[in-house]
mmCIF file of C-alpha atoms and ligand atoms in Angstrom:
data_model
loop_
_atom_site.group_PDB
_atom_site.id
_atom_site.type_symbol
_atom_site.label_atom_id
_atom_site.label_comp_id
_atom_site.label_asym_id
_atom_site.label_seq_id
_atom_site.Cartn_x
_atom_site.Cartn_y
_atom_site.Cartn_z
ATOM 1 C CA UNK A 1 0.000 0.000 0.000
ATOM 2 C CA UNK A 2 1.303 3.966 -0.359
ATOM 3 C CA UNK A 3 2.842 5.386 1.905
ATOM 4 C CA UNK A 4 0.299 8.607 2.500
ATOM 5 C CA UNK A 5 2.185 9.050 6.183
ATOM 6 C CA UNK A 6 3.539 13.188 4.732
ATOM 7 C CA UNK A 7 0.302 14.075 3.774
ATOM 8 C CA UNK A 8 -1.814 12.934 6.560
ATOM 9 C CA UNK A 9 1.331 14.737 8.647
ATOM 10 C CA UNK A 10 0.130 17.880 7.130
ATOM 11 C CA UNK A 11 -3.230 17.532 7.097
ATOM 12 C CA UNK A 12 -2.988 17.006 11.281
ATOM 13 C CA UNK A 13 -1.418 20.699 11.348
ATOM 14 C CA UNK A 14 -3.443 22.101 8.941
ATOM 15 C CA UNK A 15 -6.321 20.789 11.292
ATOM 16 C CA UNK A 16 -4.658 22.630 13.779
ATOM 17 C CA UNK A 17 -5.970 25.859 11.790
ATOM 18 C CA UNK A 18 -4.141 28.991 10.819
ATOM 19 C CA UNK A 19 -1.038 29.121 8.376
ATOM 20 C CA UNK A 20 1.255 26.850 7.647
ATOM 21 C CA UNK A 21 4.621 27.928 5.459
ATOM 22 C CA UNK A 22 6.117 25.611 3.086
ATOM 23 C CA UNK A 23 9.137 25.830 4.860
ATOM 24 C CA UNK A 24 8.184 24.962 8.092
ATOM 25 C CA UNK A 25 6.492 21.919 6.485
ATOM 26 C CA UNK A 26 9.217 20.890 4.674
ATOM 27 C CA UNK A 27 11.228 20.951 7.826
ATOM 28 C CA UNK A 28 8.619 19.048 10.133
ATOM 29 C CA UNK A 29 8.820 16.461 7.723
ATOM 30 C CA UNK A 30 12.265 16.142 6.213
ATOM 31 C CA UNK A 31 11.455 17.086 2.687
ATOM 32 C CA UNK A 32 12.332 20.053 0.455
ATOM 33 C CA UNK A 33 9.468 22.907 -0.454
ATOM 34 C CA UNK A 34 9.027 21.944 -3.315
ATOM 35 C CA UNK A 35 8.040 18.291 -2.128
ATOM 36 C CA UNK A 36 5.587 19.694 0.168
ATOM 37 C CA UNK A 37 3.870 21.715 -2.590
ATOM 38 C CA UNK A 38 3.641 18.195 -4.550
ATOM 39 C CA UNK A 39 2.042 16.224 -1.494
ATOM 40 C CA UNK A 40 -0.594 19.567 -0.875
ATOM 41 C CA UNK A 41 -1.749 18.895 -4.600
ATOM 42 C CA UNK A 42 -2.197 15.544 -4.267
ATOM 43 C CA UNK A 43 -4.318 16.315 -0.687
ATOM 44 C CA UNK A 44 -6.591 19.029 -3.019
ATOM 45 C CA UNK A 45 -7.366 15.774 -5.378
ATOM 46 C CA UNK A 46 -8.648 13.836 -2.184
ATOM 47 C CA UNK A 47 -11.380 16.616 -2.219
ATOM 48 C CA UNK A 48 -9.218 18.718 0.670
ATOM 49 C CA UNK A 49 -9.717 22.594 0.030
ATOM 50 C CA UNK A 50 -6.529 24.269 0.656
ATOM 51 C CA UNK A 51 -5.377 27.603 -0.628
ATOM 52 C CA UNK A 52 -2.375 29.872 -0.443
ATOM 53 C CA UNK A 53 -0.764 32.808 0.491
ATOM 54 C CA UNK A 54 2.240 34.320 -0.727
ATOM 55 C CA UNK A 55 4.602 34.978 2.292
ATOM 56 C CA UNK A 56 2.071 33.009 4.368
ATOM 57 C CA UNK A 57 1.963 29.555 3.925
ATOM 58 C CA UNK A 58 -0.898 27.021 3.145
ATOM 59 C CA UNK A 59 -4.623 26.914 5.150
ATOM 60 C CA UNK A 60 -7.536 24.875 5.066
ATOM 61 C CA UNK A 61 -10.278 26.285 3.616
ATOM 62 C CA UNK A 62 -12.773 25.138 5.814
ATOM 63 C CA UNK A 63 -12.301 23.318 9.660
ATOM 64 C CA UNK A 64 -11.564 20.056 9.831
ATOM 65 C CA UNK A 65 -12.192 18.008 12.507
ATOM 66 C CA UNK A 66 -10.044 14.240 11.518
ATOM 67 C CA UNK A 67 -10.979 11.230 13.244
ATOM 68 C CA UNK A 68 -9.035 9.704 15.834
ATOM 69 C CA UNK A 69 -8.159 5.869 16.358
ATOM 70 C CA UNK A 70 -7.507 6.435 20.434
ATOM 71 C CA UNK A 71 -10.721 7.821 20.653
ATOM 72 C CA UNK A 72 -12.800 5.597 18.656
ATOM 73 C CA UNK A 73 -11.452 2.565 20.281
ATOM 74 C CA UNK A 74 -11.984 3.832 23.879
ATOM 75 C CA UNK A 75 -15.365 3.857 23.624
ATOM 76 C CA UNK A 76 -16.561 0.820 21.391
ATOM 77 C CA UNK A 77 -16.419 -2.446 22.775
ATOM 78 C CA UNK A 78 -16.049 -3.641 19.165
ATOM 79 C CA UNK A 79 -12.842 -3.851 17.759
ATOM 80 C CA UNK A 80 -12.913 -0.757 15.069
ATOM 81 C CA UNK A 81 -10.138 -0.189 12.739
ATOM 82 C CA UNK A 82 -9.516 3.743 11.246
ATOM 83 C CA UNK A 83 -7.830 3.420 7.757
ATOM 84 C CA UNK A 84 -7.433 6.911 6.061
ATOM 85 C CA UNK A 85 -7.104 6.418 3.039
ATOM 86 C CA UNK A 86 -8.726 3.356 1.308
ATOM 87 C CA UNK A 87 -10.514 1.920 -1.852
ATOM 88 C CA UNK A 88 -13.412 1.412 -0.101
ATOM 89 C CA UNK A 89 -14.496 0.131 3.824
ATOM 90 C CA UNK A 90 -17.431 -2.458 2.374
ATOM 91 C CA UNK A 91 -14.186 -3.965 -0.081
ATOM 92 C CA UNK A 92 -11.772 -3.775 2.988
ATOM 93 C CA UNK A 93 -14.516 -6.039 5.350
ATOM 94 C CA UNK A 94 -15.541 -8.415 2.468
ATOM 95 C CA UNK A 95 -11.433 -9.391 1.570
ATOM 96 C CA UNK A 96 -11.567 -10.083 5.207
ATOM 97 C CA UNK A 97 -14.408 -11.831 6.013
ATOM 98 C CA UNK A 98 -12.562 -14.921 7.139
ATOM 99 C CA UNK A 99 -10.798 -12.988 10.136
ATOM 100 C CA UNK A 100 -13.009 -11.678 11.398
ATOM 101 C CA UNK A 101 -15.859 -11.033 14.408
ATOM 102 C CA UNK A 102 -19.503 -9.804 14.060
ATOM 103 C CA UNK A 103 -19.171 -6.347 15.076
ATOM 104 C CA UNK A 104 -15.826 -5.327 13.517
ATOM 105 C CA UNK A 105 -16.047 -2.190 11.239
ATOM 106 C CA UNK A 106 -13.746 -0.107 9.399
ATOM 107 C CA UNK A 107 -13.968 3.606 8.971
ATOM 108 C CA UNK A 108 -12.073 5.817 6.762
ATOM 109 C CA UNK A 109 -11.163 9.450 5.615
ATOM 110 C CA UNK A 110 -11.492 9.137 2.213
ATOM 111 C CA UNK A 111 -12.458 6.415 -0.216
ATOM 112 C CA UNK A 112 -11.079 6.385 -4.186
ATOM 113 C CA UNK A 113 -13.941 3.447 -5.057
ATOM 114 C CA UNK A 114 -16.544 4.201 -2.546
ATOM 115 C CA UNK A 115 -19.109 2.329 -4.349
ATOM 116 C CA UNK A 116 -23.506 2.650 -3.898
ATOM 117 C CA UNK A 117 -25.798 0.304 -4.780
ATOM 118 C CA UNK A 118 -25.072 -2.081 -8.541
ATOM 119 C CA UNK A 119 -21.457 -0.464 -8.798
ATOM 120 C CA UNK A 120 -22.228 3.330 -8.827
ATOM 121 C CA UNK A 121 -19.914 5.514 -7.357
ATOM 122 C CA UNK A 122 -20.242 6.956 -4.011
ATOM 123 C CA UNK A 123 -18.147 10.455 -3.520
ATOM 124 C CA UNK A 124 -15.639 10.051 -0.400
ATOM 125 C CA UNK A 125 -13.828 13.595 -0.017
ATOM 126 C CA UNK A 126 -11.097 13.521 2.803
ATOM 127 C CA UNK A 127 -12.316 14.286 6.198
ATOM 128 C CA UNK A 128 -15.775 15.835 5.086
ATOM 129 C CA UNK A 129 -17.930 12.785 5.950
ATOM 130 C CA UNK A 130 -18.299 9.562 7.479
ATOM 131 C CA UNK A 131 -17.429 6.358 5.432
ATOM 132 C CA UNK A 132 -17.876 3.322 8.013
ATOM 133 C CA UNK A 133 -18.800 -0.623 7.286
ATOM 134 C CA UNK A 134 -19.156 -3.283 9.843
ATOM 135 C CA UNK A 135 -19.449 -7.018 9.262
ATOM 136 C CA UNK A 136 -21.678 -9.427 10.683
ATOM 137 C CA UNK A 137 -22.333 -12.820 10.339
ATOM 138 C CA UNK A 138 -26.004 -13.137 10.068
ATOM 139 C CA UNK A 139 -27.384 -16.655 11.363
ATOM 140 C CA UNK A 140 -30.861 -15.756 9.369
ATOM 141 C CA UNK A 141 -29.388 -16.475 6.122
ATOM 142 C CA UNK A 142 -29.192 -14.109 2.905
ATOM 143 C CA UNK A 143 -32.954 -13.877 2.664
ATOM 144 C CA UNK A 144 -32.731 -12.103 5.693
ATOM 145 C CA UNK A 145 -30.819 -9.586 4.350
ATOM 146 C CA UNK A 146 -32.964 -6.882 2.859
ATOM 147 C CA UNK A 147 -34.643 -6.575 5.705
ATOM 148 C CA UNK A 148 -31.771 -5.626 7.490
ATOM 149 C CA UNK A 149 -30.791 -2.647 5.476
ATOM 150 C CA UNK A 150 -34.167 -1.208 6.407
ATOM 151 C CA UNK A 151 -33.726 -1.526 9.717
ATOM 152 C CA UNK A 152 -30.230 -0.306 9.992
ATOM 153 C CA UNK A 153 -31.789 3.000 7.734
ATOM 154 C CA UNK A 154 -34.577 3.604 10.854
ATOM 155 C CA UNK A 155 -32.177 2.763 13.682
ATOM 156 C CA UNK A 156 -29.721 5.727 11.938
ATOM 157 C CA UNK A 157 -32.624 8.532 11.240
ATOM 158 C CA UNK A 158 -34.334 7.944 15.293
ATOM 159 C CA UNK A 159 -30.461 7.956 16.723
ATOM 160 C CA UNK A 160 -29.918 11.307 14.913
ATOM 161 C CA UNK A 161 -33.079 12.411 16.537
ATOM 162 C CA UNK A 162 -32.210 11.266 19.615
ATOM 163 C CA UNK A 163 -29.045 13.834 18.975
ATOM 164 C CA UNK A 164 -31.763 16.496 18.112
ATOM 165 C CA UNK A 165 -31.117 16.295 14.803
ATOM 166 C CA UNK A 166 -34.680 16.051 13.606
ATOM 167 C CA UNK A 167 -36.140 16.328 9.835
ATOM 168 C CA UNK A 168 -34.386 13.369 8.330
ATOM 169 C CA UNK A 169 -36.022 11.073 6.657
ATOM 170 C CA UNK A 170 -36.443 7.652 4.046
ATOM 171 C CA UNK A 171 -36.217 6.585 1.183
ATOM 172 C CA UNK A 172 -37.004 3.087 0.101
ATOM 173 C CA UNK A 173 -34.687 0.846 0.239
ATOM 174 C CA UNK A 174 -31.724 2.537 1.590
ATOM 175 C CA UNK A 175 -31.224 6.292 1.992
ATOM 176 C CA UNK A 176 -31.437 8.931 4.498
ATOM 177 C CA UNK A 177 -33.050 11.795 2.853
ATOM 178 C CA UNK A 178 -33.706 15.745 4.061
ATOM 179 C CA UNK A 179 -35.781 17.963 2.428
ATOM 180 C CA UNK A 180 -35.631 15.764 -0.500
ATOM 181 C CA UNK A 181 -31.787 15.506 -1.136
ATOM 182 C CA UNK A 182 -29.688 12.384 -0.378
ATOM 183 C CA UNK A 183 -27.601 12.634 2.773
ATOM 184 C CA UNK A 184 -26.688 9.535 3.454
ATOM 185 C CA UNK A 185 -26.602 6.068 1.619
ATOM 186 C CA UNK A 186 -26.664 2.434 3.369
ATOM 187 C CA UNK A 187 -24.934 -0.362 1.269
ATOM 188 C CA UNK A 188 -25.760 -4.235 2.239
ATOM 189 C CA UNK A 189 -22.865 -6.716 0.838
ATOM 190 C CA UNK A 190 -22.957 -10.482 1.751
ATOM 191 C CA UNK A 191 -21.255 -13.635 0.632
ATOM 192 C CA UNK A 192 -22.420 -16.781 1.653
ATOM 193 C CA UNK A 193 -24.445 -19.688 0.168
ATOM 194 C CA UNK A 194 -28.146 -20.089 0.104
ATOM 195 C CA UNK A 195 -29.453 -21.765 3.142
ATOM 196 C CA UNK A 196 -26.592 -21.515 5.127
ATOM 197 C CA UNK A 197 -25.440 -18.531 7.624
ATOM 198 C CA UNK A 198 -24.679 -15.291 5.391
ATOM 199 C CA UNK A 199 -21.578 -12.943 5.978
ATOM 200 C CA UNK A 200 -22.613 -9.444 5.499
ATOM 201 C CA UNK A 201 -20.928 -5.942 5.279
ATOM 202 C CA UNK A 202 -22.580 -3.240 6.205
ATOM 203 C CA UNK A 203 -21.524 0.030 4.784
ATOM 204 C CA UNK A 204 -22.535 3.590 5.568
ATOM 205 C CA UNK A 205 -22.137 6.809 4.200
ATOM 206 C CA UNK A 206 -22.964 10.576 5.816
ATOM 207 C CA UNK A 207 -22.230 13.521 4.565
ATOM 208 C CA UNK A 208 -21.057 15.903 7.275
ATOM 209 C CA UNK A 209 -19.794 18.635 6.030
ATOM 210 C CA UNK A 210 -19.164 18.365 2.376
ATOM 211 C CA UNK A 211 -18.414 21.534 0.417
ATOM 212 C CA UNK A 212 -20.772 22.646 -2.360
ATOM 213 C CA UNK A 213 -18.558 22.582 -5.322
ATOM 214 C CA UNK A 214 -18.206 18.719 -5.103
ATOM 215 C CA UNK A 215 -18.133 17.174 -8.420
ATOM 216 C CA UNK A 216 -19.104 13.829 -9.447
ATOM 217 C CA UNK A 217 -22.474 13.720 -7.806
ATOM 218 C CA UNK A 218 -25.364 13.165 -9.792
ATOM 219 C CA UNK A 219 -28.327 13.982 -7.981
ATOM 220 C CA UNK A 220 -28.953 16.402 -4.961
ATOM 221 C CA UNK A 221 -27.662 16.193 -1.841
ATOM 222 C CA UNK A 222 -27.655 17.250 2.084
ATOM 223 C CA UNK A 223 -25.023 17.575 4.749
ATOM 224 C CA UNK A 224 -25.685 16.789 8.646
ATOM 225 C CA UNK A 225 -24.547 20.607 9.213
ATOM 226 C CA UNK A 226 -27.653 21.963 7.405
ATOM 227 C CA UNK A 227 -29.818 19.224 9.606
ATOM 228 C CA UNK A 228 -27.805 20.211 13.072
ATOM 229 C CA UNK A 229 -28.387 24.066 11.347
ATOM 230 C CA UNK A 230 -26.061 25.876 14.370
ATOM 231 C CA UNK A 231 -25.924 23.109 16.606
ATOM 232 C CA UNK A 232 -22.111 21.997 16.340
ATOM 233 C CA UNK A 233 -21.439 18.233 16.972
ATOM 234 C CA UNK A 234 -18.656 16.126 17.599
ATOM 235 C CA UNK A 235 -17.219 13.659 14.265
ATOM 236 C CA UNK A 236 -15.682 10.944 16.253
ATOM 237 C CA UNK A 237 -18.353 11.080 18.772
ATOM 238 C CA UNK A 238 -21.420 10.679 16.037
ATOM 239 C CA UNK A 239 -18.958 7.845 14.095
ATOM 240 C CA UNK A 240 -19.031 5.960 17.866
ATOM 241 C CA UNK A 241 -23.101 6.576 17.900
ATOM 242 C CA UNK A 242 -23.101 5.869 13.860
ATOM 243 C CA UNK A 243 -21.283 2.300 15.039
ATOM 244 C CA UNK A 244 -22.875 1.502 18.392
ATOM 245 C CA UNK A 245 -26.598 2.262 16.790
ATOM 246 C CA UNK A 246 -25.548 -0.157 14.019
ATOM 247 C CA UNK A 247 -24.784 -2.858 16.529
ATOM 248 C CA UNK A 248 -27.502 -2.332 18.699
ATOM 249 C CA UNK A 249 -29.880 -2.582 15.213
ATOM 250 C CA UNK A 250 -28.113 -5.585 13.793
ATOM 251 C CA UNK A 251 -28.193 -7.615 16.915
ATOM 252 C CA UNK A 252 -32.066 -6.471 17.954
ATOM 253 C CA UNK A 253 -32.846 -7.609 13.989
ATOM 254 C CA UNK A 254 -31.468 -11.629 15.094
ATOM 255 C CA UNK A 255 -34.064 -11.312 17.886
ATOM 256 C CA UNK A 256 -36.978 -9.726 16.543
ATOM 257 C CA UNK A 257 -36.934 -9.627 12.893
ATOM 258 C CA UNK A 258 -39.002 -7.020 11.399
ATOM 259 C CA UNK A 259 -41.397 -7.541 14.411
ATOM 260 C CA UNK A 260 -43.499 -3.804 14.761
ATOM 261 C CA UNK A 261 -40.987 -2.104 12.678
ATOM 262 C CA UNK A 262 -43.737 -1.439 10.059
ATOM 263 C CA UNK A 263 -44.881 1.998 12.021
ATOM 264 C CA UNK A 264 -41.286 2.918 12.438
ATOM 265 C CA UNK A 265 -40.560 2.852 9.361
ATOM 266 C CA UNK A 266 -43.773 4.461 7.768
ATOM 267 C CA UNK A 267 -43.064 7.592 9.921
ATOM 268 C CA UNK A 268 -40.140 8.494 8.279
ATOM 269 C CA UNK A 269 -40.873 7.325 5.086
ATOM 270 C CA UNK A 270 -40.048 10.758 2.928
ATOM 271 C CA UNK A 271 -42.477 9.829 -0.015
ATOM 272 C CA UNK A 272 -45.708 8.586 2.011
ATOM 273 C CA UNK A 273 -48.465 9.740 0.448
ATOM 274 C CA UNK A 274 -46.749 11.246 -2.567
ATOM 275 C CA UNK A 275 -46.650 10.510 -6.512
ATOM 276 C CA UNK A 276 -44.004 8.189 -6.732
ATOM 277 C CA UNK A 277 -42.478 5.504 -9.629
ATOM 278 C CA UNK A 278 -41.141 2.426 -9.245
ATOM 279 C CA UNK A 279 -37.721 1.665 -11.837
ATOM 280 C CA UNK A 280 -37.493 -2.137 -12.614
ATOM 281 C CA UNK A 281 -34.903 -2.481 -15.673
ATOM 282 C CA UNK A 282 -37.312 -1.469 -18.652
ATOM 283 C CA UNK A 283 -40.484 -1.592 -16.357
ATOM 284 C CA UNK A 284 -41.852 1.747 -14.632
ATOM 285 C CA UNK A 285 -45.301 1.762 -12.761
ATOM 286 C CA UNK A 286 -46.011 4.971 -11.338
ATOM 287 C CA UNK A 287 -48.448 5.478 -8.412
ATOM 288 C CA UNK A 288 -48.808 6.896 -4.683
ATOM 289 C CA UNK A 289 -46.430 5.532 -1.708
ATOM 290 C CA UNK A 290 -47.823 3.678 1.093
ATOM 291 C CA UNK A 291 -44.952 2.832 3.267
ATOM 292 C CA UNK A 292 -43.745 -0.425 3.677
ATOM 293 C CA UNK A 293 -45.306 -3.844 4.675
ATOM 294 C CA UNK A 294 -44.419 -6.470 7.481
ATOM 295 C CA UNK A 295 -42.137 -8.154 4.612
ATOM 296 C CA UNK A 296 -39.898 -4.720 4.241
ATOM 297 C CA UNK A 297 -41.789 -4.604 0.678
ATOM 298 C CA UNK A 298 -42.554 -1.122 -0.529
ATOM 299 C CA UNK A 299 -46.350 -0.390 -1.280
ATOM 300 C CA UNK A 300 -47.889 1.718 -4.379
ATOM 301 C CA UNK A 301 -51.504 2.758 -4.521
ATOM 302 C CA UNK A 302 -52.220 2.000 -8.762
ATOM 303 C CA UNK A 303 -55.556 1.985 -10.157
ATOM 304 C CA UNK A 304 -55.151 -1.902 -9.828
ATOM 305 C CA UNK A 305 -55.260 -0.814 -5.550
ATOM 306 C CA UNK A 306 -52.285 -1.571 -3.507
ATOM 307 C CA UNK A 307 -49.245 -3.449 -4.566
ATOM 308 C CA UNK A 308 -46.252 -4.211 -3.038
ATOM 309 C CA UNK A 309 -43.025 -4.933 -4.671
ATOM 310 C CA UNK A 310 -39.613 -5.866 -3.086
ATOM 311 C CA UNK A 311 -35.707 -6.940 -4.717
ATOM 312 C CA UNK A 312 -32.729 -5.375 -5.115
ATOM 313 C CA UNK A 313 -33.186 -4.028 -8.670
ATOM 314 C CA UNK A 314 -35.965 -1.797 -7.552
ATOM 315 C CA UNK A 315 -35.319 2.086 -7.846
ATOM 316 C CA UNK A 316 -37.513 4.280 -6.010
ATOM 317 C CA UNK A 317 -37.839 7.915 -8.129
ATOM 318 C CA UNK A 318 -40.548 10.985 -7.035
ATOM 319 C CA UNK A 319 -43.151 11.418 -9.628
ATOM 320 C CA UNK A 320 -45.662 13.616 -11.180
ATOM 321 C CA UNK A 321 -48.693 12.097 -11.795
HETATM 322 P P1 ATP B 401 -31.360 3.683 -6.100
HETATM 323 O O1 ATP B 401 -32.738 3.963 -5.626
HETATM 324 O O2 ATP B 401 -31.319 2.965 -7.379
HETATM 325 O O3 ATP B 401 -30.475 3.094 -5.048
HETATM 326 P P2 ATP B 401 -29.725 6.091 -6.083
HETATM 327 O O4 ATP B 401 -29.692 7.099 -7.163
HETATM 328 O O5 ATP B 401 -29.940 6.565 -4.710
HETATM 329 O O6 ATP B 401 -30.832 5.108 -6.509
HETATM 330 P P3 ATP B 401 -27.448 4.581 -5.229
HETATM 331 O O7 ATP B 401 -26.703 3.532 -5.957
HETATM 332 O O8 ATP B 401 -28.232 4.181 -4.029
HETATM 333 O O9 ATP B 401 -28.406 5.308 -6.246
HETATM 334 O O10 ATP B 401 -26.430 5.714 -4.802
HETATM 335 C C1 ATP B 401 -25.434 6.142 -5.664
HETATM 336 C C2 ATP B 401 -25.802 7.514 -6.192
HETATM 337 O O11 ATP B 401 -25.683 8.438 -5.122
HETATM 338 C C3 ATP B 401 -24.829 7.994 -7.255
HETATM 339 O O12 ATP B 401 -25.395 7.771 -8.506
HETATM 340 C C4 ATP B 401 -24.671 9.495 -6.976
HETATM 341 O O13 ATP B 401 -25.489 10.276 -7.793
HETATM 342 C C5 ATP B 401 -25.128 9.662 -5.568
HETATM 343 N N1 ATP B 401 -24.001 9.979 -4.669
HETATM 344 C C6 ATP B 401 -22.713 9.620 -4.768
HETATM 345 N N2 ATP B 401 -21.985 10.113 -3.737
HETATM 346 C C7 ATP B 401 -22.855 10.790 -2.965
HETATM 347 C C8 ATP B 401 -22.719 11.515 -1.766
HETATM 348 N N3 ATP B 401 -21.558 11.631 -1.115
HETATM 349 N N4 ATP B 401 -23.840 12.100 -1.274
HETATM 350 C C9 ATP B 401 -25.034 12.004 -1.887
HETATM 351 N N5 ATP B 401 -25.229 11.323 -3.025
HETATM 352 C C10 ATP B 401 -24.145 10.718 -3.562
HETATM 353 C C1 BTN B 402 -26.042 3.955 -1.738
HETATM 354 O O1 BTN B 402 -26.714 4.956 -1.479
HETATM 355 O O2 BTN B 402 -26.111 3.373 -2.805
HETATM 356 C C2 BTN B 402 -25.141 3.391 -0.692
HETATM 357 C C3 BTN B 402 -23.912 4.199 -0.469
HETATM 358 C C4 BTN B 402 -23.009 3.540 0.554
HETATM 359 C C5 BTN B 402 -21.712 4.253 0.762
HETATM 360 C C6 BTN B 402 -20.923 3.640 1.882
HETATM 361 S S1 BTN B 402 -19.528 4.629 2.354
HETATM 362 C C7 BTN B 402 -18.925 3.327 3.347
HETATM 363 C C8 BTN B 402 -19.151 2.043 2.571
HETATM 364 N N1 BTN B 402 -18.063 1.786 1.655
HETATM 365 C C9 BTN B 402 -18.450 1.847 0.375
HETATM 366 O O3 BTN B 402 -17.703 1.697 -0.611
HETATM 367 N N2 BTN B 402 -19.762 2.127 0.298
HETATM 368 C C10 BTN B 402 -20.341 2.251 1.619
#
């Protein structure tokens, strides 16, 4: 693997706010200026704003608050591993499956392959956001499985309220919407066979504080900050809650299923009640949302009455009617 050990060195002290000269940097780390203005450019294509100022030195554009291993692991009893820099946390999990215990996760800084749902792209910019996965070995089998994501989505939206964070909402199968832009995405990975106990990875991703020139994303999006509007909060304090409400929701789900989950979810639903339409390859059936039934299947109101559909393939899109 690269060695990224400079660059996360100057990303610390730029943390630290204020200026920081070339120089200075160079000398902290053993390496000429003109090395130091190579490793900042290659920090600004992680998604890092920096700028800088002649006779001055180099600042972050905006605060940064990185995560911090000590910290994390202090208070989880599960054994969490903080990897800045990685391809993605679902990929790290799933090459490990054989290693490891139910509960472990990974949690980054950046991803260069954060991935979504059937191989789309997920945009990881350094230190914006949270990017965590955790595996767990799920005795229920791979059937079991997309009921899971459901309840990991609910679990996440009533823990941020429990913060005070209040107004976010979801979206069939897997996202955490606000005011009708994406802030978060859930990603459910598994190998196993059919029948027998299934390994799964469970990834998360949150944007905190992304800024608004981010490229790459197609579709709009939301940041916790505008949720928590001036209410500041902690990043390695909501990854511990992020992990600990994810255990707590994958170990209640062994016990009671999707047992009364069918109200919890229908609150927060973002499109009950609205003109919605249903993607299946070349299929689209447009209709009115109805929440979700006690299978985790989403319902549409059609001139045919209810129907419920449910698989993987499923896109959920607003609608006009
Ligand atoms: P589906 O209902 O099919 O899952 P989706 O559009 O939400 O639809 P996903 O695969 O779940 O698709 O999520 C990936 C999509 O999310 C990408 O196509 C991209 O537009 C968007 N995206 C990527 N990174 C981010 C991000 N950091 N924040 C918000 N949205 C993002
Ligand atoms: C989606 O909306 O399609 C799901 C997005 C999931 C993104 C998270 S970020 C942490 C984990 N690692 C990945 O590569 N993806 C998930």
């Amino acid at each position: 693997m690269k060695d990224h050990s400079i660059k996360l060195g100057i990303l610390h002290l730029l943390a630290q706010g204020g200026f920081h000269s070339g120089e200075q940097l160079g000398e902290q780390f053993g390496v000429s200026r003109a090395a130091i203005s190579k490793h900042v450019k290659g920090i600004q294509q992680w998604g890092v704003d920096i700028f800088s100022v002649q006779g001055k030195g180099y600042q972050l554009a905006r605060p940064m608050q990185l995560l911090n291993q000590a910290l994390l692991s202090k208070q989880l009893t599960t054994p969490v591993q903080l990897i800045p820099i990685i391809d993605s946390t679902n990929q790290y999990l799933l090459e490990r499956i054989d290693s490891l215990e139910s509960g472990a996760v990974c949690i980054a800084e950046y991803q260069a392959k954060g991935r979504g749902r059937r191989g789309r792209e997920w945009v990881s910019p350094f230190g914006a956001n949270l990017y965590l996965s955790m595996f767990w070995r799920l005795d229920a089998g791979m059937a079991a499985a997309m009921g899971l994501s459901l309840v990991v989505g609910v679990a996440i939206v009533e823990a941020l309220e429990a913060l005070g964070l209040n107004g976010v909402k979801l979206k069939w199968p897997n996202d955490l919407y606000y005011q009708d832009r994406k802030l978060a995405g859930i990603l459910v990975e598994m190998s196993g066979q059919a029948g027998a106990a299934a390994n799964i990875v469970i990834g998360m991703g949150m944007n905190l504080a992304m800024a608004e020139d981010t490229q790459g994303i197609t579709q709009p999006w939301a940041s916790l900050t505008e949720v928590a509007q001036l209410q500041p909060f902690d990043r390695n304090q909501l990854a511990v809650t992020m992990i600990q409400t994810l255990h707590r929701a994958l170990s209640d789900y062994e016990v009671y299923g999707m047992q009364g989950f069918v109200e919890r979810w229908n609150r927060l639903d973002n499109y009950i009640g609205r003109p919605i339409k249903l993607i299946m390859g070349p299929r689209e059936i447009s209709g009115i949302a109805k929440g979700i039934n006690e299978q985790g299947a989403v319902l549409l109101e059609t001139e045919r009455g209810i129907e419920s559909f449910i698989g993987g393939e499923i896109s959920l899109r607003a609608a006009r009617l």
